[in-house]
Short mmCIF file of C-alpha atoms in Angstrom, two decimals:
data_model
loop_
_atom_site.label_atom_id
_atom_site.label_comp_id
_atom_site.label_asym_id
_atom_site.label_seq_id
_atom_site.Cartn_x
_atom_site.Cartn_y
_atom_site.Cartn_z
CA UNK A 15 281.41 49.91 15.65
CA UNK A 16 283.40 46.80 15.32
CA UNK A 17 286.58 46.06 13.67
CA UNK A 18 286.26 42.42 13.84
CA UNK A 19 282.23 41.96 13.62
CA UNK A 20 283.00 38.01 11.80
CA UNK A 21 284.30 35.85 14.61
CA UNK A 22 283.84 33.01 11.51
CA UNK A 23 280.76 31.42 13.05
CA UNK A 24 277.57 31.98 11.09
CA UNK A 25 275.43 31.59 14.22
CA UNK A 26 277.38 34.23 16.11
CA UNK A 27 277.54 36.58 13.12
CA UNK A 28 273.60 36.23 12.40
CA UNK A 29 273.03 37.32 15.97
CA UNK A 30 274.84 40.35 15.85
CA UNK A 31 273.65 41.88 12.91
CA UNK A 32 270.07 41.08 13.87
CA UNK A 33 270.65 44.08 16.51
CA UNK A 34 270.74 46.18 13.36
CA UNK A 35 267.66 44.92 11.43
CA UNK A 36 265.85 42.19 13.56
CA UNK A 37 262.97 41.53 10.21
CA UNK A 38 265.91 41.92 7.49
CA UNK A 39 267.88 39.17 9.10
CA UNK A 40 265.38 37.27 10.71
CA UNK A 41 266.71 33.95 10.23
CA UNK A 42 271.07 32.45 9.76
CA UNK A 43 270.23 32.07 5.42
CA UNK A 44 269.00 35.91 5.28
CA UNK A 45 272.54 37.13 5.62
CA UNK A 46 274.59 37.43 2.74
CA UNK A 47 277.03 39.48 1.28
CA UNK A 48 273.92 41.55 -0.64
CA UNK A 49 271.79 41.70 2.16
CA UNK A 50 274.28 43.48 4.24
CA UNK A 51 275.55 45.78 1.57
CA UNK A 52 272.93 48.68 2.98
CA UNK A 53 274.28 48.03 6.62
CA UNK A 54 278.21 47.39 6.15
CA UNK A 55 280.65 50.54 6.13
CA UNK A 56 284.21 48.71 5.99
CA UNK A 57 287.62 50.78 5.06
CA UNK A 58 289.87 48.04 5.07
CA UNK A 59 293.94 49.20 6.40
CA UNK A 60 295.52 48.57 2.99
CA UNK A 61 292.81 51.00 1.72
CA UNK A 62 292.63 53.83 4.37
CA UNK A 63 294.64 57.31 3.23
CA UNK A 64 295.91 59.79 4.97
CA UNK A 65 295.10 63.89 4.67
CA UNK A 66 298.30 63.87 1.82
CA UNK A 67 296.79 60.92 -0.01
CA UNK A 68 299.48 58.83 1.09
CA UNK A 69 298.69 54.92 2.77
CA UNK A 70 297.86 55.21 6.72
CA UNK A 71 299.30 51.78 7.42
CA UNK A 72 302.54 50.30 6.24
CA UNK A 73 302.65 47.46 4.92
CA UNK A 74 301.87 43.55 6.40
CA UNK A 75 303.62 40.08 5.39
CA UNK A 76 302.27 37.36 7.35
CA UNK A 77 303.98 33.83 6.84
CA UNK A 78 302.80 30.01 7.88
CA UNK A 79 305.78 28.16 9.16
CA UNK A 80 305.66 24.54 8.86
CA UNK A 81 308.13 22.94 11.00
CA UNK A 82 310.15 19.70 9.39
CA UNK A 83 309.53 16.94 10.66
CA UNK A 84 313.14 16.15 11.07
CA UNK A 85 312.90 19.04 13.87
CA UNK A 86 311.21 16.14 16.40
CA UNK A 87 313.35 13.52 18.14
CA UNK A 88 312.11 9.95 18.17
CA UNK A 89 311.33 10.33 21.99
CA UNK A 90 309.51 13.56 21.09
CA UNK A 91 307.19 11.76 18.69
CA UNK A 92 306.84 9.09 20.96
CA UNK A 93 305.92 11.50 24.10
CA UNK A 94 303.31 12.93 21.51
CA UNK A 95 301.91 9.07 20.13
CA UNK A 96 301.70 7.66 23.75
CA UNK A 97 300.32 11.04 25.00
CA UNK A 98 297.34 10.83 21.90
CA UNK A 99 296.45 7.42 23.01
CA UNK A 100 295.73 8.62 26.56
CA UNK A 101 293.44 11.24 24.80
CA UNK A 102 291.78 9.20 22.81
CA UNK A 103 290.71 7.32 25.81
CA UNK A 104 289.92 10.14 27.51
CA UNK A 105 287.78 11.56 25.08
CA UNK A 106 285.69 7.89 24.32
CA UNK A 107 285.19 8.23 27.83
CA UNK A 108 283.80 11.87 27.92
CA UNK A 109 281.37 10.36 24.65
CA UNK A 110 280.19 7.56 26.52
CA UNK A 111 278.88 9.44 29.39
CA UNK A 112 278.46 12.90 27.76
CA UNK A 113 280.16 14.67 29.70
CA UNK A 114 281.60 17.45 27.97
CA UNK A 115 284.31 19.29 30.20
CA UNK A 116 286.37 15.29 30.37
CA UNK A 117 286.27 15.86 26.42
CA UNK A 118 287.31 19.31 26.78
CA UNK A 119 290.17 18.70 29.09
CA UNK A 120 291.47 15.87 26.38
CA UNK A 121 291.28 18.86 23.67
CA UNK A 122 293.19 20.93 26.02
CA UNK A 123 296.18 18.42 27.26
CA UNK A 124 296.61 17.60 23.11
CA UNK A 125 297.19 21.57 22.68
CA UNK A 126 299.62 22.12 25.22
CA UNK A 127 301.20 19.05 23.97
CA UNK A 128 301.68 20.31 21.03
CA UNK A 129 302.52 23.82 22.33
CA UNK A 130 305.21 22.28 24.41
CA UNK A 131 306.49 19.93 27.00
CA UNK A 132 306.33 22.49 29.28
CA UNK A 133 302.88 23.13 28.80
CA UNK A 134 301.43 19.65 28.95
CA UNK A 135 303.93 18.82 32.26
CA UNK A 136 302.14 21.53 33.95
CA UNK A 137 298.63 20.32 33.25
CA UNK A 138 299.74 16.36 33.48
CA UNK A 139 300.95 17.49 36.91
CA UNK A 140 297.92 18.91 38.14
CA UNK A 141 295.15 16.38 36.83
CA UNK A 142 298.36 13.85 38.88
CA UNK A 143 297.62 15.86 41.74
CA UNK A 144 294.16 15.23 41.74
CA UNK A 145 293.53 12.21 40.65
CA UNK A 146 295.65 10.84 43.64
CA UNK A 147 293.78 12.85 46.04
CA UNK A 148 290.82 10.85 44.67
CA UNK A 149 292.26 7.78 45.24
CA UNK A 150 293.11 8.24 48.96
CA UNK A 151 290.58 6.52 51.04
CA UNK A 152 290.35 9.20 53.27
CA UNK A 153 290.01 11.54 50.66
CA UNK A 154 287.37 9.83 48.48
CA UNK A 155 284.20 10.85 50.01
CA UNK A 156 284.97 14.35 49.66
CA UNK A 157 284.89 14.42 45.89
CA UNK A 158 281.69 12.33 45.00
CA UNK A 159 279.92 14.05 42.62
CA UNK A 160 283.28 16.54 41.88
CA UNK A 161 282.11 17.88 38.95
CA UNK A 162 282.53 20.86 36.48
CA UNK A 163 282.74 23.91 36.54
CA UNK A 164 282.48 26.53 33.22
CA UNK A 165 281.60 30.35 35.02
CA UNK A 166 281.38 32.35 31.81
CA UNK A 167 280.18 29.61 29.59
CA UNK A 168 276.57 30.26 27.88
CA UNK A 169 274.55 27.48 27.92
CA UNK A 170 274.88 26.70 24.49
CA UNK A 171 278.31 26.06 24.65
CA UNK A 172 278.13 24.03 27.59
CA UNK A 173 275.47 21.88 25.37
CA UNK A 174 277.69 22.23 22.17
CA UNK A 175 280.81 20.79 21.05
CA UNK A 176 283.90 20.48 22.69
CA UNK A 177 285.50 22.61 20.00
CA UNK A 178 282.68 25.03 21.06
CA UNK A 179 283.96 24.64 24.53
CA UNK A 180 287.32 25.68 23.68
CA UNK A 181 286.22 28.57 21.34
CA UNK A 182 285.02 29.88 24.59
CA UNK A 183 288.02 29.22 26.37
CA UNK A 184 290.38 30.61 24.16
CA UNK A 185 287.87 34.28 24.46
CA UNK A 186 289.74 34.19 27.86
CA UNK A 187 292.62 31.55 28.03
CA UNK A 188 294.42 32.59 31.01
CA UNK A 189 291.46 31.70 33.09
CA UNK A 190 291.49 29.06 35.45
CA UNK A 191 289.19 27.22 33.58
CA UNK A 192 291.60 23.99 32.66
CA UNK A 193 292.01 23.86 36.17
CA UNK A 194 288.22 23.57 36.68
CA UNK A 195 288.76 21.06 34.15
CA UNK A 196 291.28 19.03 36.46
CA UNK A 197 288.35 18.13 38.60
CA UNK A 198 286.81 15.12 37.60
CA UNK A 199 287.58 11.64 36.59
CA UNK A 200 287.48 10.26 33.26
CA UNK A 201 288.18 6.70 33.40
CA UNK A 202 289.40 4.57 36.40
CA UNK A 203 291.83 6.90 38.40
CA UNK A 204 294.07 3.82 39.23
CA UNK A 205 294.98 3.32 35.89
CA UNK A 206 294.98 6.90 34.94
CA UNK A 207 297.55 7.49 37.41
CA UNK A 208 299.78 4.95 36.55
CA UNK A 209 299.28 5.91 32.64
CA UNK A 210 300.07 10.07 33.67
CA UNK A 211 303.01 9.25 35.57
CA UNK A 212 304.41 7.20 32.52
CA UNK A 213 303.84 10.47 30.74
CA UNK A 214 305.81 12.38 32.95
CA UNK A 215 308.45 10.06 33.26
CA UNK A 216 308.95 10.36 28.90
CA UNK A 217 308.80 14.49 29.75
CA UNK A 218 311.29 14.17 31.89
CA UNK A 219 313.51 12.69 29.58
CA UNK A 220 312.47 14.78 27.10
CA UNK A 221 313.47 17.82 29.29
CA UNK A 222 317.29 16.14 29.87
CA UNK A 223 317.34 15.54 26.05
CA UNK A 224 317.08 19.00 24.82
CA UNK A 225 314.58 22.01 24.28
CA UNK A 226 311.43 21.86 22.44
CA UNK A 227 311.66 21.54 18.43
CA UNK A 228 309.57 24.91 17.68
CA UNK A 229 311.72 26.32 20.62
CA UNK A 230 315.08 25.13 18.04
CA UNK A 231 313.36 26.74 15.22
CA UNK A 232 312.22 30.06 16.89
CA UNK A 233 315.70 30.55 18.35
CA UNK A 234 316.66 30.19 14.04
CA UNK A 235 314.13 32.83 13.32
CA UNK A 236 315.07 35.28 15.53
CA UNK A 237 318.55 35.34 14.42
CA UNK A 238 317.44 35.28 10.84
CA UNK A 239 315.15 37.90 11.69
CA UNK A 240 317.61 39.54 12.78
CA UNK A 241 320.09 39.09 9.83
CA UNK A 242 317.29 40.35 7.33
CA UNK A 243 316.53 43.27 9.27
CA UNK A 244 319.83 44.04 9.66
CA UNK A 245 319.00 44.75 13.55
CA UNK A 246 320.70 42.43 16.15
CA UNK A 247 318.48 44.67 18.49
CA UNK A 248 315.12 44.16 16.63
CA UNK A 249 312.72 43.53 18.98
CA UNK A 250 310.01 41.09 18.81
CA UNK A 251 306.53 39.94 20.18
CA UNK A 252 306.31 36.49 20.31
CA UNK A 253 302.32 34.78 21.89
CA UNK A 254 300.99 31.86 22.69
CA UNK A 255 298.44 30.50 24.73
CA UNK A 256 299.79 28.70 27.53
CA UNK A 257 301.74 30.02 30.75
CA UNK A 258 303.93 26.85 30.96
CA UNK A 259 305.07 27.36 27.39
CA UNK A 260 306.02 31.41 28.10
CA UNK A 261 307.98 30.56 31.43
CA UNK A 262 310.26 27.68 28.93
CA UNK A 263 310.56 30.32 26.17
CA UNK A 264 311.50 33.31 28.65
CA UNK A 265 314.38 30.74 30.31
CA UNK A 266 315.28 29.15 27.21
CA UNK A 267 315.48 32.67 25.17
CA UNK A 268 317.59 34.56 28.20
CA UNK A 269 319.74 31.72 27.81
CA UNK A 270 321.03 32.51 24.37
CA UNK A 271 321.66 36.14 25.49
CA UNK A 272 318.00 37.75 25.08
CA UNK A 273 316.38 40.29 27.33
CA UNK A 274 312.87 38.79 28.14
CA UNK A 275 309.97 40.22 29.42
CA UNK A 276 306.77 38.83 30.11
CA UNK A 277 302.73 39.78 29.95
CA UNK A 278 299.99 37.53 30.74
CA UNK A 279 296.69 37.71 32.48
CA UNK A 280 297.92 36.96 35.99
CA UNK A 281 298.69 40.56 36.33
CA UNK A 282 296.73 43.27 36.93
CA UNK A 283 296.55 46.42 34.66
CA UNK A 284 299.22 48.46 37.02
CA UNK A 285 301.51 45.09 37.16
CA UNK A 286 301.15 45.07 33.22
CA UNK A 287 303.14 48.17 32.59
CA UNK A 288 306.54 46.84 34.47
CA UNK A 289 306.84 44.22 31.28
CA UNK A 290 305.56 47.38 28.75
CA UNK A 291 308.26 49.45 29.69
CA UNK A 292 310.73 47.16 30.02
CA UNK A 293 309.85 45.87 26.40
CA UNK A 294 309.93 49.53 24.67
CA UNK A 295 313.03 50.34 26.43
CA UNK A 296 315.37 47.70 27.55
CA UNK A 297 314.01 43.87 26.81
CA UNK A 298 314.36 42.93 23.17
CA UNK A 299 311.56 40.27 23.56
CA UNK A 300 307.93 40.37 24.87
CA UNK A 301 306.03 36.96 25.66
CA UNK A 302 302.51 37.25 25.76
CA UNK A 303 299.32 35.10 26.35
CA UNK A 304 296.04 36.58 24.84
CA UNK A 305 296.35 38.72 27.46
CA UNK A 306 298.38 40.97 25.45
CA UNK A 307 296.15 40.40 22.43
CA UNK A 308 294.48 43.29 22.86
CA UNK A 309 294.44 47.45 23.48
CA UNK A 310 298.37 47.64 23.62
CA UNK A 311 300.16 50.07 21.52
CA UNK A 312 303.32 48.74 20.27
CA UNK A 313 304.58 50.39 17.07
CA UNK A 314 307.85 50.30 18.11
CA UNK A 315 308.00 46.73 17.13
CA UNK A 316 307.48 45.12 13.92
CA UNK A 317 307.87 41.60 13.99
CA UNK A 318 305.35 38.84 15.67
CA UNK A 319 305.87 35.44 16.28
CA UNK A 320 302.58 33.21 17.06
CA UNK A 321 304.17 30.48 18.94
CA UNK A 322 300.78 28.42 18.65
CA UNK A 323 297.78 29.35 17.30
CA UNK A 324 294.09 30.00 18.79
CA UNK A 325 291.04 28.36 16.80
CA UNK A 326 289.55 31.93 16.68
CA UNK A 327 290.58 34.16 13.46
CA UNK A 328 289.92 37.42 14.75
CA UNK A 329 292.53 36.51 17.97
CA UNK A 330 295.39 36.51 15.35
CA UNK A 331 294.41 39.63 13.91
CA UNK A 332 294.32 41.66 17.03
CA UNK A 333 297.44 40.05 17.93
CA UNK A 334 298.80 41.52 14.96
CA UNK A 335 297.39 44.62 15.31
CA UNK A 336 299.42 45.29 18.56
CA UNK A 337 302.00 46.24 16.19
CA UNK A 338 300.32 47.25 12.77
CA UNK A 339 299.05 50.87 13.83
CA UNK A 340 298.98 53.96 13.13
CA UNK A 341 302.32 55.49 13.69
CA UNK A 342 304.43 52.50 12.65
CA UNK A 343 307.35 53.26 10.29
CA UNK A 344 308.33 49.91 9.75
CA UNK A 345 307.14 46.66 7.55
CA UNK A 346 305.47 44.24 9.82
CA UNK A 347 306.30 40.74 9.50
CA UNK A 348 304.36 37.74 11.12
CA UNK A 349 305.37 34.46 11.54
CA UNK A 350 303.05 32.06 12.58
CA UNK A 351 304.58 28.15 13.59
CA UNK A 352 302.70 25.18 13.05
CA UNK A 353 304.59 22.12 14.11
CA UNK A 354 304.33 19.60 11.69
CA UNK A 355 302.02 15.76 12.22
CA UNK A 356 299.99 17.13 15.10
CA UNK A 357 296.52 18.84 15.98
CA UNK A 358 298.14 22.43 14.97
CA UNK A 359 297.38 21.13 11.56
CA UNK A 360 293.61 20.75 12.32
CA UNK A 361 293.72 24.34 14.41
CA UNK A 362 294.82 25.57 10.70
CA UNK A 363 291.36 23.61 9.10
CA UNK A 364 289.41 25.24 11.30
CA UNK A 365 290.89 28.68 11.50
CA UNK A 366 290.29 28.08 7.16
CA UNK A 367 287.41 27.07 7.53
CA UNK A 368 286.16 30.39 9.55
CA UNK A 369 288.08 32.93 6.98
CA UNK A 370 285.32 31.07 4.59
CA UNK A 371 282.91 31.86 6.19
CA UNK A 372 283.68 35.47 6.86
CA UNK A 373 284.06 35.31 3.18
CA UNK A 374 281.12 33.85 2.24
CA UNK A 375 279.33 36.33 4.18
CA UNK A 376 281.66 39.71 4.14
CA UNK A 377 283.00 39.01 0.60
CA UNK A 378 286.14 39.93 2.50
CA UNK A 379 289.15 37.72 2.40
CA UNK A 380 291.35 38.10 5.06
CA UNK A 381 293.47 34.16 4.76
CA UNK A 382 296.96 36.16 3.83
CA UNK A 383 295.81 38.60 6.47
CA UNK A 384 295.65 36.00 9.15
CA UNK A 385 297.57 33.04 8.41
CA UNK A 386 299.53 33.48 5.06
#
């Protein structure tokens, strides 16, 4: 029993349902939407009734919202061009000698860049930290051989794709896993060094120039929110992936007069009901990382904010579905923020290109479900 048995990877999907019929769906091309027609009971929530006849879940808008490009400063853009070529080096690197947690870590600093400043200063900050241990005479011998370091990965993503790595990652994103990722060189530290710390010196400007551009816009949308609702106490539920972006939002947010509270998966499950409580009682914001993603009961809110967006489908719907239960009185509304020019627009491809193939093999379309 499965709500979300399509993670939109055929391999993964043909897998499962062979533990229903191992000779019907022997091989990946034996499962199709009339092959699995015997085996698939699916009441979808628009559909599901209550004893009266009357719908068991109110209803769901979820909205796409593409940030102008206006919203970025010219040292913004730059931080985000100069930080890109550093990747891109990175990553040739990572090809050259196959080595896929370097490539991974270059997918990984290009989504918290685009996340936010804070995000990427936090990670820039640590590789810094290590790559100028490396570099220390003293210290050198010590890391021969340094190497990686992936404890729940299977061994096919380890031999897969760096997008395969991350798809992995993002299962469990408040792992330590990017740190893991910290240790090991990519290119020549010397010059890696001197190429982070240029970084961090544009981040630091950045920081003295203003707050993030998707932080500008979600401070708009709350108070629209807010307008439309016709709430100034409307609470919302705002994720994303990355502790250095919820620590700027909860400062930034409290700032402009809003209680804050915040989950994420350094807590335990006793520590996790402090921010709960707080949240359904007295904060008007929650922050989450996928930690909150799933088996929290929320109805009491309505409205979700995906700050940035994971590559995996299914995470956005059970984000959503922290609010859009049984019990809930209320519309929900979902906004989900792509900032405009930058790899969130090929996290949207592939999050597209996964709601095809849980069409292609579900016949279920679930695009305005997820992203619009």
């Amino acid at each position: 029993l499965t709500g979300t048995p399509h993670q939109g990877k055929a391999d993964q999907f043909h897998r499962l349902v062979q533990f229903l019929d191992p000779d019907a769906f022997s091989t990946p091309d034996t499962v199709t939407r009339e092959s699995l027609k015997p085996y698939l009971l699916r009441t979808l929530k628009k559909d599901a009734i209550t004893m009266d006849g009357g719908l068991l879940f109110v209803e769901k808008t979820v909205h796409l919202a593409v940030l102008p490009k206006d919203f970025q400063t010219d040292l913004q853009r730059r931080l985000y061009a100069e930080t890109t070529d550093y990747i891109r080096k990175g990553y040739a690197a990572a090809e050259n000698s196959r080595r896929l947690g370097i490539g991974f870590l270059m997918v990984l600093v290009q989504r918290r860049l685009a996340s936010s400043a804070a995000a990427l200063e936090e990670t820039l900050r640590k590789r810094l930290a290590f790559l100028e241990q490396i570099a220390s005479p003293n210290k050198t011998e010590n890391c021969i051989g340094y190497g990686l370091s992936f404890p729940f990965m299977t061994e096919g993503a380890v031999k897969g794709s760096v997008q395969e790595a991350y798809d992995e990652w993002s299962m469990d994103p408040d792992s330590d896993i990017h740190e893991e990722s910290l240790k090991a060189p990519s290119f020549d530290p010397s010059q890696e060094i001197e190429w982070i710390r240029r970084l961090l010196d544009l981040v630091e400007n950045l920081k003295a120039e203003g707050p993030d551009p998707k932080a500008l816009y979600l401070l708009e949308l709350l108070r629209r929110l807010q307008q439309i609702e016709m709430d100034p106490k409307a609470k919302f539920l705002i994720f994303t992936e990355f502790y250095g972006t919820q620590n700027m939002l909860k400062e930034y947010l409290e700032q402009h007069g809003y209680a804050v509270a915040v989950l994420n998966g350094s807590m335990n499950l006793y520590e996790r009901q402090e921010p709960l409580q707080s949240f359904r009682h007295n904060s008007q914001i929650l922050i989450s990382t996928e930690a909150g993603g799933e088996g929290l009961n929320l109805q009491f809110a309505h409205l979700v904010i995906n700050y940035d967006l994971p590559w995996n489908p299914m995470r956005i719907e059970q984000r959503i579905g922290r609010v859009h239960r049984i019990g809930q009185q209320h519309s929900v509304t979902v906004y989900n923020l792509l900032l405009n020019d930058t790899i969130e627009h090929r996290v949207v491809e592939i999050l597209s290109e996964k709601l095809n193939n849980i069409l292609t093999h579900l016949g279920i379309d679930k695009l305005s479900d997820v992203l619009d």
